[in-house]
CSV table of C-alpha atoms and ligand atoms in Angstrom, one decimal:
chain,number,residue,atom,x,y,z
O,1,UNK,CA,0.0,0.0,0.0
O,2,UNK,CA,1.1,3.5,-1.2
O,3,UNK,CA,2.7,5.1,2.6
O,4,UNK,CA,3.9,8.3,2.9
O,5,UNK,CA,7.0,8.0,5.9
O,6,UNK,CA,7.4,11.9,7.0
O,7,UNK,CA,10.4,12.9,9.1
O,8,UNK,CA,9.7,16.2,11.0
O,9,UNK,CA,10.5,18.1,14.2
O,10,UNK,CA,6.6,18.5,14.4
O,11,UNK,CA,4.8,15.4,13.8
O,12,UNK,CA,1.7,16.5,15.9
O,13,UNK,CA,1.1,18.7,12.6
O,14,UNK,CA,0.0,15.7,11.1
O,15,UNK,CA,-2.4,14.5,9.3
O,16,UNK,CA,-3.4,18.2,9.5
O,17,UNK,CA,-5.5,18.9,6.9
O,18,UNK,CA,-4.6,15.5,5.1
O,19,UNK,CA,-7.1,13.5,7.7
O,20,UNK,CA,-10.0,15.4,6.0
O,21,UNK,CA,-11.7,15.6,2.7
O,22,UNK,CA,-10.6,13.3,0.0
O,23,UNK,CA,-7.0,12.6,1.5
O,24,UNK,CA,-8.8,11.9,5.4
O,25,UNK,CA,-11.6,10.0,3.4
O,26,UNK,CA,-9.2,7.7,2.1
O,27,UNK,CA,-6.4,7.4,5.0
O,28,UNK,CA,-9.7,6.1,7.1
O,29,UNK,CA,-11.1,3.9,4.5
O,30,UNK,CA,-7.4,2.2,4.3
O,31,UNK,CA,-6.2,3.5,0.5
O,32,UNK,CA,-2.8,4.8,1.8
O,33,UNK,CA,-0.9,5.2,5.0
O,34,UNK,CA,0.8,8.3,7.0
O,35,UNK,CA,3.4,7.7,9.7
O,36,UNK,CA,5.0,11.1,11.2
O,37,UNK,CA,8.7,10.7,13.2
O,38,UNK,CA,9.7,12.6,15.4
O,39,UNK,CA,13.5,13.8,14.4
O,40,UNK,CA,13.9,15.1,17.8
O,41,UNK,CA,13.7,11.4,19.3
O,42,UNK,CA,17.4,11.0,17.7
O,43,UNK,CA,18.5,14.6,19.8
O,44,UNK,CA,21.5,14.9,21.3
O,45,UNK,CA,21.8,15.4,24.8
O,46,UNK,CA,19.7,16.2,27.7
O,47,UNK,CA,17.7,18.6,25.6
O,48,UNK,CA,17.4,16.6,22.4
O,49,UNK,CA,19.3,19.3,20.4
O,50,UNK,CA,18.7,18.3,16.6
O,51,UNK,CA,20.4,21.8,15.5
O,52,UNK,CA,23.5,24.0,15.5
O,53,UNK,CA,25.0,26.9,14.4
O,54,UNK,CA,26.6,27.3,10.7
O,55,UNK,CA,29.8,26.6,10.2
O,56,UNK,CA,31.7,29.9,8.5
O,57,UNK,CA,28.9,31.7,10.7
O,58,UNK,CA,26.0,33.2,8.9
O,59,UNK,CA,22.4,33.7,10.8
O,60,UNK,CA,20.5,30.9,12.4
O,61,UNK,CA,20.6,27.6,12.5
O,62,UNK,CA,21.4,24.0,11.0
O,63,UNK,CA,20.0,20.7,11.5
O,64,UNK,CA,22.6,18.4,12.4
O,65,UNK,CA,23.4,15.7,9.7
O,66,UNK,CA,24.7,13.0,12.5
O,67,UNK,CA,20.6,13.6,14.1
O,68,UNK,CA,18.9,13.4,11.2
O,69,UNK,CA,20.8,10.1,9.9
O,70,UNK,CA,20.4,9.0,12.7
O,71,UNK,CA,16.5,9.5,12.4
O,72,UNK,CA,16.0,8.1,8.8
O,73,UNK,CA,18.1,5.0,9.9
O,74,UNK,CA,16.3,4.2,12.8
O,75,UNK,CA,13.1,4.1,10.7
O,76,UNK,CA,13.6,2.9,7.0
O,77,UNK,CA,15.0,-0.5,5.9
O,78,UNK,CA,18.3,-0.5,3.7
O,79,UNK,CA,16.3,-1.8,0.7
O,80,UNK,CA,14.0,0.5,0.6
O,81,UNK,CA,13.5,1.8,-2.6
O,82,UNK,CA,11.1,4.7,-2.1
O,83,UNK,CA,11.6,8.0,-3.8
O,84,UNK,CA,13.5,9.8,-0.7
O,85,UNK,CA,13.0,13.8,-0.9
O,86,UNK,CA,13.7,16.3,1.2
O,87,UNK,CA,11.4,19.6,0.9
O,88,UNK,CA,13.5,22.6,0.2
O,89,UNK,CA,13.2,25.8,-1.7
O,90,UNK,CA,16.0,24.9,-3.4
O,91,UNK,CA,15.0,21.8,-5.4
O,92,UNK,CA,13.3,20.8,-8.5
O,93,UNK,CA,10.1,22.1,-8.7
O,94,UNK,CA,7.4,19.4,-8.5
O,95,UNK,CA,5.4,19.3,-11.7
O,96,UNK,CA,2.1,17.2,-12.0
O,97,UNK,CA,3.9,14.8,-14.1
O,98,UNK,CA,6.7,14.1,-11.3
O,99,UNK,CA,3.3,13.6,-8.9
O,100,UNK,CA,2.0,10.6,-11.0
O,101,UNK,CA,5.8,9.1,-10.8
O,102,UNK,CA,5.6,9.6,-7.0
O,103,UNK,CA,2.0,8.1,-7.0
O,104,UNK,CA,2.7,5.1,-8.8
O,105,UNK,CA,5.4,4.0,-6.5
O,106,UNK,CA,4.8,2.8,-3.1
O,107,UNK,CA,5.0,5.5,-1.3
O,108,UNK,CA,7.5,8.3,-0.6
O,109,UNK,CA,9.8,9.5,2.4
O,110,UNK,CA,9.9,12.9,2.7
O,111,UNK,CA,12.0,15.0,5.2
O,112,UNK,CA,10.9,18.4,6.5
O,113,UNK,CA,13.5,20.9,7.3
O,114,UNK,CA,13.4,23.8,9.2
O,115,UNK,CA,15.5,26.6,10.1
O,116,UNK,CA,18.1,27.7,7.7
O,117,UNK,CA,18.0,24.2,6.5
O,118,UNK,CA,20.0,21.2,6.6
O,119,UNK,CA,23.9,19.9,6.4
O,120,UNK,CA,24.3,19.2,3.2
O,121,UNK,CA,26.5,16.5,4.1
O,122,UNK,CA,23.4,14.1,4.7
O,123,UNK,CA,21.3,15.3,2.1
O,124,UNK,CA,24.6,13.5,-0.1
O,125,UNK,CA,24.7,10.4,2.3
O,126,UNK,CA,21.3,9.5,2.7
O,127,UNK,CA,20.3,10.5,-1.1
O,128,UNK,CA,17.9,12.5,-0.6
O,129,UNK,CA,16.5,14.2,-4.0
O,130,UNK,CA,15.6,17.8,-2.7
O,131,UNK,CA,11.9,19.4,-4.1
O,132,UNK,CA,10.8,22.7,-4.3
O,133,UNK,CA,6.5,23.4,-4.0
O,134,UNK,CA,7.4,26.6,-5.6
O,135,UNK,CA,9.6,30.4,-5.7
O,136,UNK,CA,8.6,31.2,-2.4
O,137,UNK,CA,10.6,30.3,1.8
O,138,UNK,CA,8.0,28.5,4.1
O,139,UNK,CA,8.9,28.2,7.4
O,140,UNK,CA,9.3,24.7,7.5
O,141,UNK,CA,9.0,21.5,4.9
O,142,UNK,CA,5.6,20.0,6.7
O,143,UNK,CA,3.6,22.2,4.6
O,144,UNK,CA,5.5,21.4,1.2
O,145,UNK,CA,5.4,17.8,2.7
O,146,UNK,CA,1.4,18.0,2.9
O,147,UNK,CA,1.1,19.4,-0.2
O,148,UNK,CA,3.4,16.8,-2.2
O,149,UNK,CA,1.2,14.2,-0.2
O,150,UNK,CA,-2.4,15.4,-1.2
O,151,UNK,CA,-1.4,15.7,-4.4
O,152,UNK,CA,-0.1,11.8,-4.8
O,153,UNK,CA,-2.9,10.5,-2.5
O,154,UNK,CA,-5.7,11.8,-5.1
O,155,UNK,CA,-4.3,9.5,-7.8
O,156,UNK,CA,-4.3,7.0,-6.1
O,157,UNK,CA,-6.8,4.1,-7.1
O,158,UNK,CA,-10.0,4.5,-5.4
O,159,UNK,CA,-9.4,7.9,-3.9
O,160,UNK,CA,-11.3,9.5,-6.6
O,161,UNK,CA,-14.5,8.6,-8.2
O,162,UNK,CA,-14.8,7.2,-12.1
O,163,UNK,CA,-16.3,10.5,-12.9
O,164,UNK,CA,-13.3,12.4,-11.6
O,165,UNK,CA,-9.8,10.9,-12.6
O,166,UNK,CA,-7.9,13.7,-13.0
O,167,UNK,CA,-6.3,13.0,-16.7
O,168,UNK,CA,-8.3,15.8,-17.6
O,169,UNK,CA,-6.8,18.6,-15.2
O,170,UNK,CA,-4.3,21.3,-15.8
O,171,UNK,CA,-1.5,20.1,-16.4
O,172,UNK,CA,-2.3,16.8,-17.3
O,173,UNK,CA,-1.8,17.7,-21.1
O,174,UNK,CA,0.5,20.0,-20.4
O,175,UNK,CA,-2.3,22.7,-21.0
O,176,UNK,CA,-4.5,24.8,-17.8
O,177,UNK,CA,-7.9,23.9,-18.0
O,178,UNK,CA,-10.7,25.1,-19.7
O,179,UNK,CA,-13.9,26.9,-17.6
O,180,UNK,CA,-16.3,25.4,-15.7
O,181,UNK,CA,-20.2,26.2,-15.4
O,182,UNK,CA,-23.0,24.7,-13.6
O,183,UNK,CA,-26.6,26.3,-12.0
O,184,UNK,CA,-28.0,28.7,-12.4
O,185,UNK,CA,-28.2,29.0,-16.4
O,186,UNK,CA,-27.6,33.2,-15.9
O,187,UNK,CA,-25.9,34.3,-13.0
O,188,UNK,CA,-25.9,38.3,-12.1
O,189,UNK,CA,-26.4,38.7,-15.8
O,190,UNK,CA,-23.6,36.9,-17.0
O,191,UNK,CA,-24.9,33.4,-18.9
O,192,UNK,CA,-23.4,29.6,-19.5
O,193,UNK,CA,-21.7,29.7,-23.1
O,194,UNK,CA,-24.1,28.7,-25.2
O,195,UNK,CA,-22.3,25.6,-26.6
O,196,UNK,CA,-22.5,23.9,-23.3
O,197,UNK,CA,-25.9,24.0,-23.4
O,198,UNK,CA,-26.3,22.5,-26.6
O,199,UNK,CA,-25.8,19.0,-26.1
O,200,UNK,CA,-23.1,18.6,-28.6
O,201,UNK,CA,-20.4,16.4,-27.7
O,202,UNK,CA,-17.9,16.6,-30.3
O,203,UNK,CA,-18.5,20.9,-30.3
O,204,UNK,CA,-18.3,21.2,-26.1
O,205,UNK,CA,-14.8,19.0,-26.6
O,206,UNK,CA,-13.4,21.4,-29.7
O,207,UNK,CA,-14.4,24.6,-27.7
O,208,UNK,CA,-13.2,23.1,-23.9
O,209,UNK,CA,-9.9,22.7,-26.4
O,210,UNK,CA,-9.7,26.1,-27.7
O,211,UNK,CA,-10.8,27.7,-24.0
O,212,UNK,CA,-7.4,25.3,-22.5
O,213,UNK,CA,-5.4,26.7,-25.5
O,214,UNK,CA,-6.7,30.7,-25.0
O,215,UNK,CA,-5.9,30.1,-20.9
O,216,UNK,CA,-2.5,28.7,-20.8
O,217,UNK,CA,-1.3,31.0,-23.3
O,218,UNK,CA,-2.7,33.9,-21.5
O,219,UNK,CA,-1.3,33.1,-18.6
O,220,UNK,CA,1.5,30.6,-18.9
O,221,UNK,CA,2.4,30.8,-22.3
O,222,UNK,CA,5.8,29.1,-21.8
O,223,UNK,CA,3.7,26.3,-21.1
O,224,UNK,CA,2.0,26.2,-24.8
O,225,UNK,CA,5.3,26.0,-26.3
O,226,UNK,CA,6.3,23.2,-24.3
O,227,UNK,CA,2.8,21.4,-25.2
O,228,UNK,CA,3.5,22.2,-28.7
O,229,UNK,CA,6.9,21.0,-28.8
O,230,UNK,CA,5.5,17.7,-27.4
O,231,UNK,CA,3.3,17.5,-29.7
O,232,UNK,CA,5.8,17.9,-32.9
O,233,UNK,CA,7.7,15.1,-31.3
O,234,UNK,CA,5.0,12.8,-31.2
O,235,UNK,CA,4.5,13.4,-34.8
P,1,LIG,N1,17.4,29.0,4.0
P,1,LIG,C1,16.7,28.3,3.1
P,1,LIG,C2,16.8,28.9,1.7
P,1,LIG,O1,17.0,30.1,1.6
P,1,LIG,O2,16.7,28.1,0.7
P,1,LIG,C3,15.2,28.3,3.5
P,1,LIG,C4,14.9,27.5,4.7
P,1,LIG,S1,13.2,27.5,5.1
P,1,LIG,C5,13.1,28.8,6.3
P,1,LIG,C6,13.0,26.1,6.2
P,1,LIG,C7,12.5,24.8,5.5
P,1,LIG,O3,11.3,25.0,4.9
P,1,LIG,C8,13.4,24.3,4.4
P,1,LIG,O4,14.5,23.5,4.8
P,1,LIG,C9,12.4,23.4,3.6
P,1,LIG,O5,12.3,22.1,4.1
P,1,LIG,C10,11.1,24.2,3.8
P,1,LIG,N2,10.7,25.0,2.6
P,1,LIG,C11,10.6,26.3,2.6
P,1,LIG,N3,10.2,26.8,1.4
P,1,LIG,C12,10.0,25.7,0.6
P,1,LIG,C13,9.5,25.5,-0.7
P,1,LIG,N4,9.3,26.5,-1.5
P,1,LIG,N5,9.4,24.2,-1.1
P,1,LIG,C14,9.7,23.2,-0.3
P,1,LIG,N6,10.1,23.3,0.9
P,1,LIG,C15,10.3,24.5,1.4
């Protein structure tokens, strides 16, 4: 079963907003599994330190490589051949294609850092692949962590209904999505395009196509190009 293994310093953060909605529906009903350690059970010391200062000086702090380690290899099996990433500004951004990947294997471990971030030295030794949610410093990895997680755990088989798959969202094409419209037929004046009322399959498709097209290059045309590009290869 798909299991998402999170090191943090604050594992009471979880499920968080992962044990409701879709994700919570599907953690209770047994689809995937969460388990939340505690980095600070490997601490050093009478007060558990899991941090320092950085070398060459600099502001704040570190998390220790030896703790952290020491964390991962108190937990995980030597074989295991999860995807192991560690949330960080710095990394690759994570792209709905890179979600499928990470939903189709058995689960991910995912480490959260915190404070300035962490010694690079086990990011190298434990091979961790690091991966950014996007241009932008959170205060800690749990977030990113929640976010990479919901966004496997809704591909997952079962989690969604028939109706709802998801090969037809942004991204999925490599285009943003077209608009959506449901009741009332006029709202405040404005009314559903007329097309969707028709009842024409092949016509809702071709114009849902042309909306996708007139989105993504309004607003992220370097997207088009790379959907076009795609395309040209396939051909
Ligand atoms: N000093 C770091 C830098 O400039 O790249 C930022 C550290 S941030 C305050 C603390 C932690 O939050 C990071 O180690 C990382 O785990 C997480 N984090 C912050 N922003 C993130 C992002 N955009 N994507 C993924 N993780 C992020």
């Amino acid at each position: 079963m798909w299991r998402a293994e999170v090191f943090t310093l604050f594992p009471d953060m979880f499920p968080g907003p992962l044990g409701g909605s879709l994700a919570g529906e599907a953690l209770q009903r047994g689809l995937w599994q969460l388990a939340a350690h505690d980095i600070r059970d490997q601490g050093i010391g009478r007060h558990r330190a899991v941090d320092d200062t950085p070398t060459g000086g600099g502001p704040g702090m570190v998390m220790r490589a030896d703790v952290l380690a020491a964390s991962l290899d108190a937990v995980l099996q030597k074989d295991d051949s999860r995807p192991r990433l560690v949330m960080s500004p710095r990394g690759r951004p994570l792209t709905q294609a890179r979600v499928r990947g990470l939903a189709d294997s058995g689960g991910v471990i995912i480490v959260c850092g915190r404070f300035e971030g962490i010694d690079e030295r086990v990011i190298a030794a434990r091979g961790l692949e690091e991966v950014s949610i996007g241009d932008y410093v959170l205060s800690g990895g749990e977030l990113a962590a929640m976010v990479l997680i919901d966004a496997c755990v809704r591909l997952l088989p079962g989690v969604m209904g028939k109706e709802a798959s998801g090969t037809d969202e942004s991204f999925e094409n490599g285009l943003l999505e077209y608009p959506h419209y449901t009741k009332p037929r006029a709202f405040e004046g404005r009314e559903i395009p007329a097309v969707l009322l028709s009842g024409d399959h092949a016509k809702i498709e071709a114009w849902r196509r042309a909306e996708a097209l007139r989105i993504t290059q309004e607003r992220r045309p370097e997207l088009l190009a790379k959907a076009v590009d795609e395309e040209a290869k396939k051909r």
